Coordinates of C-alpha atoms in Angstrom, one line a residue:
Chain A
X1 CA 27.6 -0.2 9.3
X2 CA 25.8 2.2 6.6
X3 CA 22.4 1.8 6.1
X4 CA 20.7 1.9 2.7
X5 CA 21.0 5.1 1.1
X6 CA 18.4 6.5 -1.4
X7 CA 18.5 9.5 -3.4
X8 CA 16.7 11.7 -4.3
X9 CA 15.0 12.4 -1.2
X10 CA 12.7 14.4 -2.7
X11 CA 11.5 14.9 -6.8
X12 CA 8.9 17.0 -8.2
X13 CA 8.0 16.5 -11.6
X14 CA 4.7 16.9 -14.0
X15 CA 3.0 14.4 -15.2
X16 CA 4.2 12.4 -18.5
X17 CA 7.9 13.3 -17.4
X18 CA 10.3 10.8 -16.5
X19 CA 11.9 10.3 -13.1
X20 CA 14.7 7.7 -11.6
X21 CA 15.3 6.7 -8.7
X22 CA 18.5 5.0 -7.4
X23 CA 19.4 2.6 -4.2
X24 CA 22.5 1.7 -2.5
X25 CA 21.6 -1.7 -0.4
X26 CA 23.7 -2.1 3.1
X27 CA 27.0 -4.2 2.0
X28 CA 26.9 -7.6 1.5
X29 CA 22.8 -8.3 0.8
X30 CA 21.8 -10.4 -1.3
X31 CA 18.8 -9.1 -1.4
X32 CA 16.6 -5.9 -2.8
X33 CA 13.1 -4.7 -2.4
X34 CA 11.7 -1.3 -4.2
X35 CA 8.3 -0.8 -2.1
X36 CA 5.8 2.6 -3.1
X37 CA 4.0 4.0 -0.8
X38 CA 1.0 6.4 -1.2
X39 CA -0.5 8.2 1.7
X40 CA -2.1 6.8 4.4
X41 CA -1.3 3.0 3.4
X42 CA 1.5 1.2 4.1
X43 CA 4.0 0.1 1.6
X44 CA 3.6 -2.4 -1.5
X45 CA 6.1 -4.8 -2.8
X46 CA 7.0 -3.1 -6.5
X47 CA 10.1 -5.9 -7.0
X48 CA 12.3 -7.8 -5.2
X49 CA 16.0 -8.5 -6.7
X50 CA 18.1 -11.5 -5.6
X51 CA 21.5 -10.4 -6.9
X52 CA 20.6 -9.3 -10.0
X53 CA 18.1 -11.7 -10.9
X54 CA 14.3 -10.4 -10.6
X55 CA 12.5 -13.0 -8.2
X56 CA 9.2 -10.7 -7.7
X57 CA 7.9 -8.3 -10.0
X58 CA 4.1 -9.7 -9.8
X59 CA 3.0 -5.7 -9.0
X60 CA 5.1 -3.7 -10.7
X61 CA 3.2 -1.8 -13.5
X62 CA 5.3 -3.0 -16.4
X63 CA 4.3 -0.6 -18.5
X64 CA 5.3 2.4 -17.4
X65 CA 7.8 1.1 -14.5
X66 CA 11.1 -0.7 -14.4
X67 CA 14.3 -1.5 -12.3
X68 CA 17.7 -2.9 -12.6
X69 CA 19.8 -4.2 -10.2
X70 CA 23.3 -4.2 -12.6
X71 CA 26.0 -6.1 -10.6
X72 CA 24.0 -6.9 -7.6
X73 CA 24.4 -4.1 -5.6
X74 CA 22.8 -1.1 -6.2
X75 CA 19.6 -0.4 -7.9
X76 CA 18.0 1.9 -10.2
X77 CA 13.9 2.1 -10.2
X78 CA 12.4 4.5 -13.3
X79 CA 9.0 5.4 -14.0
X80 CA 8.3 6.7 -18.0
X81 CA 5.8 8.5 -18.3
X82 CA 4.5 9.3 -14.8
X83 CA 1.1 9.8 -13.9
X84 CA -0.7 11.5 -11.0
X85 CA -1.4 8.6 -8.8
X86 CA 2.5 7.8 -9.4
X87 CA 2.7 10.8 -6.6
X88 CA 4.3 8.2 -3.2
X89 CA 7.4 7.5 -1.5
X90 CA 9.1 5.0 -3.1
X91 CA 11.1 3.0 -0.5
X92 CA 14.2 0.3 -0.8
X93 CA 14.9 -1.8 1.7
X94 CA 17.5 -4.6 1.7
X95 CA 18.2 -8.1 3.7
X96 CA 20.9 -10.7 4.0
X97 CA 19.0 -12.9 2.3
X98 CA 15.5 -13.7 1.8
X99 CA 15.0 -17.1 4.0
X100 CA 11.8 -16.3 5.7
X101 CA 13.5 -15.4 8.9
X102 CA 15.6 -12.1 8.9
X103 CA 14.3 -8.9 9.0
X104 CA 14.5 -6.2 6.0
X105 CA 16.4 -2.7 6.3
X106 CA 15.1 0.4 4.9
X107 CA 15.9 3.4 3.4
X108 CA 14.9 7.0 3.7
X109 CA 12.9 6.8 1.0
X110 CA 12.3 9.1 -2.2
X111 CA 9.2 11.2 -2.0
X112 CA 7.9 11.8 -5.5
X113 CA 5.2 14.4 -6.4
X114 CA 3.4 13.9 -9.7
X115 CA 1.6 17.5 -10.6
Chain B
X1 CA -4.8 -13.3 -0.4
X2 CA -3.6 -12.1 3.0
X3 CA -4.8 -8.8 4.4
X4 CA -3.4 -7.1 7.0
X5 CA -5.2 -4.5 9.0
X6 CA -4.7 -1.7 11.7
X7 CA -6.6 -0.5 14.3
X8 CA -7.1 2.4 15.3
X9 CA -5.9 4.5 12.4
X10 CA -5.0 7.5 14.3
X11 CA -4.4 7.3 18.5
X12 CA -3.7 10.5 21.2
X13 CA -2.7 10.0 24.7
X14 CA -1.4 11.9 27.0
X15 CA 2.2 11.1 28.2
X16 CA 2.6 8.3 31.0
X17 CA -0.2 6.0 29.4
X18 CA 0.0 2.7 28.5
X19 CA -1.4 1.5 25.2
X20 CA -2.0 -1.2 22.9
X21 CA -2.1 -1.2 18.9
X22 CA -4.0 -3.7 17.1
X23 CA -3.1 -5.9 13.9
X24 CA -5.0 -8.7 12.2
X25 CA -4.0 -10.6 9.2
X26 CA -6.2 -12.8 7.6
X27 CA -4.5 -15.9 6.8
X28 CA -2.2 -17.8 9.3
X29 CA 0.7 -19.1 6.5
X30 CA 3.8 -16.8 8.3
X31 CA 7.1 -17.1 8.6
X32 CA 7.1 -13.7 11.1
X33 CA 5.3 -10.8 12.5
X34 CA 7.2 -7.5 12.7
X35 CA 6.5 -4.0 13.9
X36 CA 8.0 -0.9 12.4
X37 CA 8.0 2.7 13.6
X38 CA 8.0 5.5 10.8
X39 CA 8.7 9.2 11.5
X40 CA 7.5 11.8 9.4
X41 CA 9.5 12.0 6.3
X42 CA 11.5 8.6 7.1
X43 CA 11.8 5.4 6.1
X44 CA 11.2 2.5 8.3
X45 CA 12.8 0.9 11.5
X46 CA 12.4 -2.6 12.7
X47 CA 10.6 -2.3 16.5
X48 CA 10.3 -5.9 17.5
X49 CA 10.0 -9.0 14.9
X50 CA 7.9 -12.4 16.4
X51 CA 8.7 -15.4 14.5
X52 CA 5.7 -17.8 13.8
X53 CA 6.6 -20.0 17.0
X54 CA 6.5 -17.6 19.3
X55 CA 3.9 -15.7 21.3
X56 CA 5.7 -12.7 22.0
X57 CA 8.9 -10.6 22.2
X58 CA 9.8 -7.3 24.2
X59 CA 12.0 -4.4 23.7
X60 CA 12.4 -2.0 26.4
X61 CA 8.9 -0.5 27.0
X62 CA 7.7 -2.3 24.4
X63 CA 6.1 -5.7 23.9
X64 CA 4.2 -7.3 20.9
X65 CA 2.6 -10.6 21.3
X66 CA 1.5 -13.1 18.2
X67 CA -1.9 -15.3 18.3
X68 CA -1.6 -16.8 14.8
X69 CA -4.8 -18.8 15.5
X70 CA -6.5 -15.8 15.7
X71 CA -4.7 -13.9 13.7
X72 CA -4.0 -11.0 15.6
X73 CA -0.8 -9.2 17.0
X74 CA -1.0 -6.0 19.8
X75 CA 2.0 -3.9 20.8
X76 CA 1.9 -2.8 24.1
X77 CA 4.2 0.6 24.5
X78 CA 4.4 1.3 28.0
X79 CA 4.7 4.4 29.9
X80 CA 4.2 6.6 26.8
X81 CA 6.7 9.4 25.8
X82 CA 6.3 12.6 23.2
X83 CA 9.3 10.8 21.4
X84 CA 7.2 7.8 20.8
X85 CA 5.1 9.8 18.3
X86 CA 4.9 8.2 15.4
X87 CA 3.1 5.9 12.6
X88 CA 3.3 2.2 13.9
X89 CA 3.2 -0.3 11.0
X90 CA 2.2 -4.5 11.2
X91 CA 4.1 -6.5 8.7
X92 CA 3.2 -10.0 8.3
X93 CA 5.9 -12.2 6.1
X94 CA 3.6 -14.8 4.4
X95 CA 5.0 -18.2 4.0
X96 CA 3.1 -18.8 0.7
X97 CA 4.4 -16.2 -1.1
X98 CA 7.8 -14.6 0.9
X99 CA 6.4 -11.4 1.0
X100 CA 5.7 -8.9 3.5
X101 CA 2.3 -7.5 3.6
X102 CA 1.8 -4.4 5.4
X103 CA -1.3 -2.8 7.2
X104 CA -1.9 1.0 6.4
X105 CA -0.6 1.8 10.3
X106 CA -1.6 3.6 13.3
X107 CA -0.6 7.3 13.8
X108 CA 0.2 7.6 17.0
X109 CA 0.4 11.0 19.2
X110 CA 1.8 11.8 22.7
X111 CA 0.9 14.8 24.3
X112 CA 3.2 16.4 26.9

């Protein structure tokens, strides 16, 4: 079985540019999370998608962030304009569905430098 | 608003010990407890997952055990390898909410 594929792996860009990120969830999950990550933490929630409906998007920074999950599979997260502390790894995970009792499955992840 | 912490932020042993990784969380709503391993430059792999009935699970040399009273969680790697370097993450999955709140991790290194 695949896992969840990301790409870019890795972007470098300067500040005010634009960036996009895109996810591929495993086959078959209902389910989507785009998480960022800065150094030394440990990831925050950004969205969750259920299909293609948004069921969490409480911390995403609407202003400058968004994602779509067309069709309910994969998944496109952007950030216009980016700013320094945009600078993370932005990671996607996936699960069957989001009952309380699975576990999710994550990506690679897309490391993004902000100069 | 639940917290999640790790303790110690950063851990070296040399190889053969046995050691222990803290977590606490701050509010006992869960649905589970899970521990991740992440390699440099990777994304992250499910270790062991403790539902909130439960008190513990194991994996090989591994075992985590759940006190939800207390809100705290250890994983216990046993017998310590160079290949068990990496940063250990605590992910609680709060019942309130349905999301999973991680702690910042604990970098672990094994020295040959």
């Amino acid at each position: 079985e695949a896992g969840v594929a990301q790409s870019p792996r890795y972007k470098i860009i300067e500040k005010r540019q634009s960036v996009a990120f895109w996810c591929n969830p495993i086959s078959g999950h209902a389910t989507l999370y785009w998480y960022q990550q800065i150094l030394g933490q440990g990831p925050k929630l950004l969205i969750q998608f259920q299909n293609n409906g948004v069921v969490d998007d409480s911390q995403l920074p609407k202003d400058r962030f968004s994602a779509e999950r067309l069709k309910g599979v994969d998944s496109t997260l952007k950030i216009q304009p980016a700013k320094l502390e945009d600078s993370a790894v932005y990671l996607c995970a996936s699960s069957p569905f989001n009952e309380g009792q699975e576990t999710q499955y994550f990506g690679p992840g897309t490391r993004l430098l902000v100069l | 608003k639940q917290e999640v912490t790790q303790i110690p932020a950063a851990l070296s042993v040399p190889e053969g010990e046995n050691l222990v990784l803290n977590c606490s969380f701050t509010d006992s709503a869960i649905y589970n407890l899970q521990w991740f391993r992440q390699d440099p430059g990777k994304g992250l792999t499910s270790l062991l997952l403790i539902q909130s009935s439960q008190r513990e699970q194991t994996s090989g040399r591994l075992n985590a055990s759940l006190d939800k009273s207390s809100g705290r969680s250890t994983l216990y790697i046993a017998a310590s390898q160079p290949g068990d370097s990496a940063t250990y993450l605590c992910a609680v999955k709060s019942s309130n909410t349905g999301k999973l709140i991680f702690g910042q991790g604990t970098t672990l290194q094994v020295k040959p």
